[in-house]
PDB file of C-alpha atoms in Angstrom:
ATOM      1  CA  UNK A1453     -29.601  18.116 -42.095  1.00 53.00           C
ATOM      2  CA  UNK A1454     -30.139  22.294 -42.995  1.00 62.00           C
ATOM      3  CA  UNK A1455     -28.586  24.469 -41.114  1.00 63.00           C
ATOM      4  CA  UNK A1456     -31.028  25.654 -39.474  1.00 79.00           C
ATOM      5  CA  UNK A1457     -31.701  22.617 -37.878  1.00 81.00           C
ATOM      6  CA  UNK A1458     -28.281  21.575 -37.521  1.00 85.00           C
ATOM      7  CA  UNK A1459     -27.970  25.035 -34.728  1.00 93.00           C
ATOM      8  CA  UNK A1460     -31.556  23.884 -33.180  1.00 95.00           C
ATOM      9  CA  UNK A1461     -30.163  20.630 -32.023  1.00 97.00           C
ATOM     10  CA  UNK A1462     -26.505  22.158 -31.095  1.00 97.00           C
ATOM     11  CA  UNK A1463     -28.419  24.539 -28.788  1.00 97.00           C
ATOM     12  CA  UNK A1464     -30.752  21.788 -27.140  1.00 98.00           C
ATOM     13  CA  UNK A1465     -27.317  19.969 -26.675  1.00 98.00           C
ATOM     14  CA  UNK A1466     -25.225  22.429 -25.479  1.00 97.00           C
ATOM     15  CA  UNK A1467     -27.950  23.575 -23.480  1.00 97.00           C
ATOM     16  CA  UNK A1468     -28.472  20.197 -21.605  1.00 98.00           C
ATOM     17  CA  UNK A1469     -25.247  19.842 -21.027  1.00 97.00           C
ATOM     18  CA  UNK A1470     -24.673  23.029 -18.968  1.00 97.00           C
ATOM     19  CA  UNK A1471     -28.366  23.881 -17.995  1.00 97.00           C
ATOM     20  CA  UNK A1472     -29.486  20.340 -17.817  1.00 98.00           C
ATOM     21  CA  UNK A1473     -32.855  21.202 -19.330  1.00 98.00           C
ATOM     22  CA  UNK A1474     -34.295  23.478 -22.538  1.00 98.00           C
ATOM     23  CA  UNK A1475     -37.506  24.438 -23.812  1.00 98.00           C
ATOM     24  CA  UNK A1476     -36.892  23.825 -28.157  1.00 98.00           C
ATOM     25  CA  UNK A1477     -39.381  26.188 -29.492  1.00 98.00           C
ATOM     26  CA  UNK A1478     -41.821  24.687 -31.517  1.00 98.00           C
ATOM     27  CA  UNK A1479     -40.778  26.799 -35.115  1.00 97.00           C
ATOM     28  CA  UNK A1480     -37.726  24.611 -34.345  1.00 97.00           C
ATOM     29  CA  UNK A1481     -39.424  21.064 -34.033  1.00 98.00           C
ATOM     30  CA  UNK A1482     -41.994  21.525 -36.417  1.00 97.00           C
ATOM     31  CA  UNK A1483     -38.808  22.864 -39.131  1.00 96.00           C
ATOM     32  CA  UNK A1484     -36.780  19.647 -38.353  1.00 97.00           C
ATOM     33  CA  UNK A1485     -40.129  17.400 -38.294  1.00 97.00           C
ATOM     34  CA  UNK A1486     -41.345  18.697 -41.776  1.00 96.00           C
ATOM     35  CA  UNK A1487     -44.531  19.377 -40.167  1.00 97.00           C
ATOM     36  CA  UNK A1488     -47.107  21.505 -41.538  1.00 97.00           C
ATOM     37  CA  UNK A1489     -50.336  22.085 -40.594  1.00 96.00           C
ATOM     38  CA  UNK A1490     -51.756  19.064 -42.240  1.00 97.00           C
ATOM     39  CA  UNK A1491     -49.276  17.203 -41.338  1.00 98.00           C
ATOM     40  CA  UNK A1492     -49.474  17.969 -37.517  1.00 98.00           C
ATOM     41  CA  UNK A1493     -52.904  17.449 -37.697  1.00 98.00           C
ATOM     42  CA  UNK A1494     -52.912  14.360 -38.913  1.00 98.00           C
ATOM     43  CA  UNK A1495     -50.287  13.367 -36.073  1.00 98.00           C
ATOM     44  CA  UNK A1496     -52.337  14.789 -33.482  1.00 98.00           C
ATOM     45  CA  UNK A1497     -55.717  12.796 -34.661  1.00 98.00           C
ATOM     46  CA  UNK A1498     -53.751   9.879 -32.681  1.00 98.00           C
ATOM     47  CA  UNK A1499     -54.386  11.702 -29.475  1.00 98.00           C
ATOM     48  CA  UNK A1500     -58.318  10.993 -30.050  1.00 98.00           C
ATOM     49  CA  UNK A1501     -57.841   6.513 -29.948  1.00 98.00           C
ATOM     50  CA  UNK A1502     -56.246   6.702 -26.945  1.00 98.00           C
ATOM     51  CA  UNK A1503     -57.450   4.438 -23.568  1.00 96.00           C
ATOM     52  CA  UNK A1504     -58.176   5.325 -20.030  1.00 92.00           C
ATOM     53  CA  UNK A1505     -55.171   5.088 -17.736  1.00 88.00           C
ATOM     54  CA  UNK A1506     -56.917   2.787 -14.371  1.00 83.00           C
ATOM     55  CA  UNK A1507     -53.894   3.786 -12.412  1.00 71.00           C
ATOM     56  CA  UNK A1508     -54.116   7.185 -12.461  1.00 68.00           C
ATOM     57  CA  UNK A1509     -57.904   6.997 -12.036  1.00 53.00           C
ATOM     58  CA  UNK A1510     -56.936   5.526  -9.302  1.00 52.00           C
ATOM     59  CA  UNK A1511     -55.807   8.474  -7.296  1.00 52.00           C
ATOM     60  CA  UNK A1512     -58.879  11.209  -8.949  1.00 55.00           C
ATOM     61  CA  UNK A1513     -56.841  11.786 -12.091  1.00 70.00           C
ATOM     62  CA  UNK A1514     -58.776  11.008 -15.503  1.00 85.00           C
ATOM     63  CA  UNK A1515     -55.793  10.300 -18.088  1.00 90.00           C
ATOM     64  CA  UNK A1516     -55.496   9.008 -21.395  1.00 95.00           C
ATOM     65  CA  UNK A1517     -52.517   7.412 -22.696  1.00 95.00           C
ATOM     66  CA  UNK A1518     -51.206   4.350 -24.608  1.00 97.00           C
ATOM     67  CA  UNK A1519     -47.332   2.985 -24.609  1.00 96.00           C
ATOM     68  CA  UNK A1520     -44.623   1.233 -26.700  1.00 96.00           C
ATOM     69  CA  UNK A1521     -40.991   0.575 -26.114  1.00 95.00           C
ATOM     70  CA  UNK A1522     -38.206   0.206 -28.936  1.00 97.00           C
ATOM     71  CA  UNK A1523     -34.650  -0.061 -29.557  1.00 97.00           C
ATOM     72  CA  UNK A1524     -32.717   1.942 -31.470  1.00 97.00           C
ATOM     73  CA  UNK A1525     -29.928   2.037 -32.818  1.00 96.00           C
ATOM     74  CA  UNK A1526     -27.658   5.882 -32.316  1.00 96.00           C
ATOM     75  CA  UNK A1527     -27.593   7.503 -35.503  1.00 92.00           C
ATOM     76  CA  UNK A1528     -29.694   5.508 -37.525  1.00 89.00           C
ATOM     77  CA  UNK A1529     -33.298   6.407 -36.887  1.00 84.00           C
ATOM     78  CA  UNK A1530     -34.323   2.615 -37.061  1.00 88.00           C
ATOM     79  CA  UNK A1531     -36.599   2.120 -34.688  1.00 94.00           C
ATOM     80  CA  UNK A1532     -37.300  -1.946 -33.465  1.00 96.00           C
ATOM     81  CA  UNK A1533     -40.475  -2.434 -31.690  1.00 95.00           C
ATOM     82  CA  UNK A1534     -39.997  -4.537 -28.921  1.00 92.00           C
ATOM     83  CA  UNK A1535     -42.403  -6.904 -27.076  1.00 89.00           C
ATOM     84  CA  UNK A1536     -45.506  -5.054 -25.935  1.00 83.00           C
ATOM     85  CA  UNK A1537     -44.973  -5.445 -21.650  1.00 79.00           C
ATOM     86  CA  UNK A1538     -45.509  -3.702 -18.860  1.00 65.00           C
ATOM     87  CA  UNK A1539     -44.173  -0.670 -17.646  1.00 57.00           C
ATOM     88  CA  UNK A1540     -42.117  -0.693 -14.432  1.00 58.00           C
ATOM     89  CA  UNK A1541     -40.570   2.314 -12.811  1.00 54.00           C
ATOM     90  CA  UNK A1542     -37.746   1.402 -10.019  1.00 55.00           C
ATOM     91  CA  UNK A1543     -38.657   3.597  -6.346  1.00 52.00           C
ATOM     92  CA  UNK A1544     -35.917   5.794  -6.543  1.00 58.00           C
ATOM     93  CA  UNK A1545     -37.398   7.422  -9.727  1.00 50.00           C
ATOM     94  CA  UNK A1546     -41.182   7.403  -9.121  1.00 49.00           C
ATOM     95  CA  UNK A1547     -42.314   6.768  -5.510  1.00 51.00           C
ATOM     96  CA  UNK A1548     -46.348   6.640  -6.280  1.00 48.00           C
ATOM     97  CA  UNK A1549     -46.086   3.436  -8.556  1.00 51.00           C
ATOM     98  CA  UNK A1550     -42.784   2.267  -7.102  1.00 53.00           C
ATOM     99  CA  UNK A1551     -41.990  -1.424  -8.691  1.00 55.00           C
ATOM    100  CA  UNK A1552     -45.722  -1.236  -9.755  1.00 62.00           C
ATOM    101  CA  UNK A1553     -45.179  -3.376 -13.594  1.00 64.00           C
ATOM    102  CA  UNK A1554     -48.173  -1.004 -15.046  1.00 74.00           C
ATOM    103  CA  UNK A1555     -50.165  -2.549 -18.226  1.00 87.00           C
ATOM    104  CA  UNK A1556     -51.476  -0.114 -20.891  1.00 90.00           C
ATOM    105  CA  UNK A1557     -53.025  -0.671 -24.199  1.00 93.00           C
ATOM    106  CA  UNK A1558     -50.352  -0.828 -26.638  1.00 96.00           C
ATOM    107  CA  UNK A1559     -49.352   1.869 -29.438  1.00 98.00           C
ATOM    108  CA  UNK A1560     -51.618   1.983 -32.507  1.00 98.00           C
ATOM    109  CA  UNK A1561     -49.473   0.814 -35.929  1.00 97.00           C
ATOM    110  CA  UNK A1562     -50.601   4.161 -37.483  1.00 98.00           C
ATOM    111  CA  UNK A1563     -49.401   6.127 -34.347  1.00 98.00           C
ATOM    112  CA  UNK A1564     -45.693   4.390 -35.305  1.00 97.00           C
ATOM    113  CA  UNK A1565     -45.601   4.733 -39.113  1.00 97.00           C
ATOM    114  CA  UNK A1566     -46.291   8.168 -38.368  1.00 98.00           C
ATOM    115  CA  UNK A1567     -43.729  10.382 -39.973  1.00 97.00           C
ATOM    116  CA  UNK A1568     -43.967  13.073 -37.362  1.00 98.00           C
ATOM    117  CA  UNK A1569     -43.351  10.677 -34.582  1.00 98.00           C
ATOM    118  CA  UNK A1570     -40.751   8.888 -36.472  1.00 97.00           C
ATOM    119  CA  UNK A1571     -39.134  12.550 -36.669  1.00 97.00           C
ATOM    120  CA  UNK A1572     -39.700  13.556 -33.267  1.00 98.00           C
ATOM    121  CA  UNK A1573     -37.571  10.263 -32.368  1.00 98.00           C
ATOM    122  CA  UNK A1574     -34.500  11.172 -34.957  1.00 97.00           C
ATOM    123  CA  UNK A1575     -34.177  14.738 -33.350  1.00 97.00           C
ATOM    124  CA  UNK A1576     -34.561  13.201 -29.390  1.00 98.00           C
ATOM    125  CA  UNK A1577     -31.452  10.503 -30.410  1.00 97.00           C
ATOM    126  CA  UNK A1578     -29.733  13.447 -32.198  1.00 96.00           C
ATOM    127  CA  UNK A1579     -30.231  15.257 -28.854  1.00 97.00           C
ATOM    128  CA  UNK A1580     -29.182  12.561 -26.780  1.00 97.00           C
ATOM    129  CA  UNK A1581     -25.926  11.863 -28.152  1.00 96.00           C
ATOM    130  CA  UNK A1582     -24.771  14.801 -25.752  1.00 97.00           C
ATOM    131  CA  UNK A1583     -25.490  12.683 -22.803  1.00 97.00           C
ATOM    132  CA  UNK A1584     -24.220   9.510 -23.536  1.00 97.00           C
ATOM    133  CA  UNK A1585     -23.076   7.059 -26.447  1.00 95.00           C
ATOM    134  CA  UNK A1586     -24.760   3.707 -26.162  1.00 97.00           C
ATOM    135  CA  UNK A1587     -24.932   1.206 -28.566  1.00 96.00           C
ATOM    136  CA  UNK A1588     -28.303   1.041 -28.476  1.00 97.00           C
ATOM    137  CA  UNK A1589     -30.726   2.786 -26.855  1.00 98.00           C
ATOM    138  CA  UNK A1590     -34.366   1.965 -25.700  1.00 97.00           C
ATOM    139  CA  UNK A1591     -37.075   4.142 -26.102  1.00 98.00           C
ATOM    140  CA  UNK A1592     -40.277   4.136 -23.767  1.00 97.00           C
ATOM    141  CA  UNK A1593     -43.531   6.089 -25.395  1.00 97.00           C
ATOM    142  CA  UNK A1594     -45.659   7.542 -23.894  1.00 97.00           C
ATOM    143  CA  UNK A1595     -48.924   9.414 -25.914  1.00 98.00           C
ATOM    144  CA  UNK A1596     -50.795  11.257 -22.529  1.00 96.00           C
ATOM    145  CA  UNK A1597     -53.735  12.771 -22.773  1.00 97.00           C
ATOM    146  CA  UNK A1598     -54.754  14.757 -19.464  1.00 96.00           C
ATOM    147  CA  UNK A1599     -58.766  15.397 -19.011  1.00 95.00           C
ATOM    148  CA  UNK A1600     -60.368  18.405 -16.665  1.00 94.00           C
ATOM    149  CA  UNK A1601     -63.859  18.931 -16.434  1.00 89.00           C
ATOM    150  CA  UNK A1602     -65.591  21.644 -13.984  1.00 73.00           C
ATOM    151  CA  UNK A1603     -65.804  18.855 -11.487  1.00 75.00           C
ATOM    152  CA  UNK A1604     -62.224  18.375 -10.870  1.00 81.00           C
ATOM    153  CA  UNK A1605     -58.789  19.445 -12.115  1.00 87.00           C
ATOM    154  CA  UNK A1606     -56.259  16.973 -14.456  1.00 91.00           C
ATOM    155  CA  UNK A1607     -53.199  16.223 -12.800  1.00 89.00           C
ATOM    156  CA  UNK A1608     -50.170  15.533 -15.432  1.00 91.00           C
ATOM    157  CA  UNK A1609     -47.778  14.139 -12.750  1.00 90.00           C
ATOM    158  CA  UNK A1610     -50.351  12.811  -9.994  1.00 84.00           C
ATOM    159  CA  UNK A1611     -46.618  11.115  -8.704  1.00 84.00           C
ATOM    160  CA  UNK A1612     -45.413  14.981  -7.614  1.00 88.00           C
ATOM    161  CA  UNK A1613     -42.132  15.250  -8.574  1.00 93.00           C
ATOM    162  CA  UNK A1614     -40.010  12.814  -9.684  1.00 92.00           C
ATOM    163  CA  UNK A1615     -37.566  11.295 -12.113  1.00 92.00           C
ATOM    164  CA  UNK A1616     -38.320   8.547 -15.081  1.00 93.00           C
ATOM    165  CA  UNK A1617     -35.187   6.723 -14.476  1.00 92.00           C
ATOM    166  CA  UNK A1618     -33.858   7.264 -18.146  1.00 95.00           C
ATOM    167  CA  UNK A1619     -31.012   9.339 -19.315  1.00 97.00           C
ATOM    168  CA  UNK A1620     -33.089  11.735 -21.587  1.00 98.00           C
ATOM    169  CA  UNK A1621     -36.870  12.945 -20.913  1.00 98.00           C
ATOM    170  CA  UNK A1622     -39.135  14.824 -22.869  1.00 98.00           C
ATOM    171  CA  UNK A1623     -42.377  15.768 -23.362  1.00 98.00           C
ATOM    172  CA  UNK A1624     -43.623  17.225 -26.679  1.00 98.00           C
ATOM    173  CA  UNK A1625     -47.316  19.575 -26.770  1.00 98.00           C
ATOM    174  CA  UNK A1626     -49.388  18.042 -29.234  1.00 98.00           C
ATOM    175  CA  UNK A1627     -52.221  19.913 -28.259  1.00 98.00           C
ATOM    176  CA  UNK A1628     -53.890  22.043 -25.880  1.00 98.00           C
ATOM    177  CA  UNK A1629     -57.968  22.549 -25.981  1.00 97.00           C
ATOM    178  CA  UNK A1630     -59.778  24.807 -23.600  1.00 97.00           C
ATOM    179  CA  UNK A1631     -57.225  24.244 -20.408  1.00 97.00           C
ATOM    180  CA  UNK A1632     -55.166  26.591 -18.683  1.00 96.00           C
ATOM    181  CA  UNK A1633     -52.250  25.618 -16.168  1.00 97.00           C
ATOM    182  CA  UNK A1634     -50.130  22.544 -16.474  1.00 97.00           C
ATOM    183  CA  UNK A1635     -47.060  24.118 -15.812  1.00 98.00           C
ATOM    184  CA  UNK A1636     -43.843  22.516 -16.465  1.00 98.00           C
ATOM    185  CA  UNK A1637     -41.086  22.998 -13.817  1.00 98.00           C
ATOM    186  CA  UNK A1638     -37.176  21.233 -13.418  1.00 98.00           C
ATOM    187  CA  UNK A1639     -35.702  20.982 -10.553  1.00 98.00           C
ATOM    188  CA  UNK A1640     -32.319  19.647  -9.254  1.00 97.00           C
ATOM    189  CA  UNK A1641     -32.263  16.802  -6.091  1.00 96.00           C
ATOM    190  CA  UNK A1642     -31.694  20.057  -3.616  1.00 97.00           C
ATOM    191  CA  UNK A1643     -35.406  21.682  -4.735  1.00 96.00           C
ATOM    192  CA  UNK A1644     -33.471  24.015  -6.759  1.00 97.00           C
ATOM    193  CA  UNK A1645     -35.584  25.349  -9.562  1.00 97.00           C
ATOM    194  CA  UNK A1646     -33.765  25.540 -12.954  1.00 97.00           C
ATOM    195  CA  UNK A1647     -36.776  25.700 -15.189  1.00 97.00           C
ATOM    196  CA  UNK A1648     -40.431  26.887 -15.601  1.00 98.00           C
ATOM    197  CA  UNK A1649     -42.544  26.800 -18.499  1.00 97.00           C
ATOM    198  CA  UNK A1650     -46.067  26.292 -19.800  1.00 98.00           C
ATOM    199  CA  UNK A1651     -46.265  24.383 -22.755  1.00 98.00           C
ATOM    200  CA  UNK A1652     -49.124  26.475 -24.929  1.00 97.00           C
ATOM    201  CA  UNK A1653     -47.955  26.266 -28.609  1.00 98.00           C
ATOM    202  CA  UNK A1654     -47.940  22.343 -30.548  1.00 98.00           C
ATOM    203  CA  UNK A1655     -44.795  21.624 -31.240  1.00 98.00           C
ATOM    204  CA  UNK A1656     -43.081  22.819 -27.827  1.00 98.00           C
ATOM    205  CA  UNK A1657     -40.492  20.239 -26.530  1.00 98.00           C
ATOM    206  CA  UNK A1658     -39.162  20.093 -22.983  1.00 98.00           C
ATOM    207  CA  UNK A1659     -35.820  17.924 -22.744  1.00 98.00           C
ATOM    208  CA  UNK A1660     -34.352  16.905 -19.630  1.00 98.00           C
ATOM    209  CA  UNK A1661     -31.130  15.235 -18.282  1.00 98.00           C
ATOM    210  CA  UNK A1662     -33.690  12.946 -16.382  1.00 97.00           C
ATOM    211  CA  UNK A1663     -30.227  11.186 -14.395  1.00 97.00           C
ATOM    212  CA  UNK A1664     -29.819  14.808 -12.917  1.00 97.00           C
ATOM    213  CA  UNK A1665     -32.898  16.713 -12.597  1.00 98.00           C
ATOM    214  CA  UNK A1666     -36.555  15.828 -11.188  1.00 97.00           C
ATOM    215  CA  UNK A1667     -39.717  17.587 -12.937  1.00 97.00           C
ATOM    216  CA  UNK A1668     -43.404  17.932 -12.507  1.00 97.00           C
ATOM    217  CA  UNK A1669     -46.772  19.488 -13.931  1.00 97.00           C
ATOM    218  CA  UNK A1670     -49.147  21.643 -12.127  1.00 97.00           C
ATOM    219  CA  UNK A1671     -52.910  20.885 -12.658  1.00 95.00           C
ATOM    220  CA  UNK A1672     -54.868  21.467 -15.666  1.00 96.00           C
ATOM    221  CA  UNK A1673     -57.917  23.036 -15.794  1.00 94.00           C
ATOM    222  CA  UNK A1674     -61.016  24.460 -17.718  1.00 95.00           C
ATOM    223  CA  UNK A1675     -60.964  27.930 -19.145  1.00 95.00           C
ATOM    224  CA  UNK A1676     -64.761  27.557 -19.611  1.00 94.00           C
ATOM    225  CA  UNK A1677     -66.187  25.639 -17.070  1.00 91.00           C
ATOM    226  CA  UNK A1678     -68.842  23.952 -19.234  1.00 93.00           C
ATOM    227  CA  UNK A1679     -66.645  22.290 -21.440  1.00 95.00           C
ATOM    228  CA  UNK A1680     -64.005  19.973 -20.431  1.00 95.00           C
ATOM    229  CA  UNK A1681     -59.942  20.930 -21.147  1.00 96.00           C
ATOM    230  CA  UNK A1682     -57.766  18.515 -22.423  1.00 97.00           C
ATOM    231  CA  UNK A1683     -53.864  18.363 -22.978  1.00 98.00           C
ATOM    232  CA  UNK A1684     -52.089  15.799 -25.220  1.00 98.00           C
ATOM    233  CA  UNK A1685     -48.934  15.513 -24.925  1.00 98.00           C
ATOM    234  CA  UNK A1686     -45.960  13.059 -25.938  1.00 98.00           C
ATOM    235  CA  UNK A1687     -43.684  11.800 -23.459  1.00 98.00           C
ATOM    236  CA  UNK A1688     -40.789  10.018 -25.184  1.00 98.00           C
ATOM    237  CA  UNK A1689     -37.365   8.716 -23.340  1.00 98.00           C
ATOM    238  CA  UNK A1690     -34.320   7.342 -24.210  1.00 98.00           C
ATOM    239  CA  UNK A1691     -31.997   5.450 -22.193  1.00 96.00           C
ATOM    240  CA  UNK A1692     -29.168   2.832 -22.761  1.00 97.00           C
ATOM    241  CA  UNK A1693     -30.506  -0.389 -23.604  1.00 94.00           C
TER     242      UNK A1693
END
């Protein structure tokens, strides 16, 4: 690893240890994912094949989004895919789809022989190490894309507030298109705020200690009110297997 690098992921760690959260700036990420502009266009092309989300339809919300889960091994970068399942989030992490075992399409093989996502997984497991040592972690992925149109707003976190149930959270901007809002905010279990930020620029990462703080993302929507916004973003986790 360069330098340079090597200090971007001793600040996210030192960071999450005492702050519990940290907004790495995107010159950061896109310097340890090798990712020009080509590059990060080509990775963000992914955001375009992804499938509507019927549970957050559900509740108003249009929403995009595919998933995969892997294990991985600390250190190594070798991600496993595991069997392609549902998604289930326990009720003391997400109270809207409490012990709901949610089905989504499953993660595109170009999306995972991407080099930018296989990157944006070293430097999370680099980041992690901080929070715990497992011998093997698993990885839930999450590609989102959130949809506004004049008509209504796009809710990010239609749950409110809440946790994931994983050790480490984050959500990376891929891309933002004609939306403003979708706020980020942290919060400890008291309602204490520790952190507020709009993700604007691709390549922004939010981290969280997800065991200690909750989060959530005000609405999205249009800047001109005869196009629709949009905002993809990548919502990756790690968490002892």
């Amino acid at each position: 690893m360069h330098g340079d690098t090597y200090s971007a992921v001793a600040a996210a760690r030192r960071a999450l240890v005492s702050e519990r959260a940290y907004v790495m700036p995107p010159a950061e990420v896109l310097a340890y994912t090798e990712a020009d502009r080509r590059r990060w266009d080509d990775f963000a092309a992914h955001w375009d094949d992804l499938r509507p989300d019927p549970y957050a339809a559900g509740g108003g919300t249009r929403r995009l989004r595919r998933y995969g889960r892997f294990s991985l091994r600390p250190g190594t970068g070798e991600l496993a895919p595991r069997p392609h399942d549902g998604f289930l989030q326990p009720e003391r992490s997400n109270a809207l789809y409490a012990d709901t075992d949610r089905h989504f399409a499953p993660l595109t093989g170009g999306f995972t022989a991407d080099p930018v996502f296989r990157a944006v997984v070293r430097l999370l497991d680099e980041v992690a190490g901080c929070l715990d040592g497992p011998a093997e972690w698993t990885v839930h992925v999450h590609p989102f894309r959130v949809v506004a149109d004049g008509g209504s707003d796009g809710r990010p976190t239609p749950e409110g507030r809440h946790r994931d149930g994983v050790t480490l959270v984050s959500s990376l901007l891929v891309s933002r298109r004609n939306a403003a809002g979708g706020g980020s905010a942290v919060f400890l279990p008291d309602g204490t705020e520790l952190l507020t930020a709009t993700l604007t620029e691709p390549g922004t990462l939010l981290l969280g200690d997800d065991r200690r703080v909750l989060h959530e993302v005000s609405a999205v929507h249009p800047v001109d009110g005869s196009a629709p916004a949009y905002r993809d973003v990548l919502v990756t986790t790690l968490t002892p297997a």
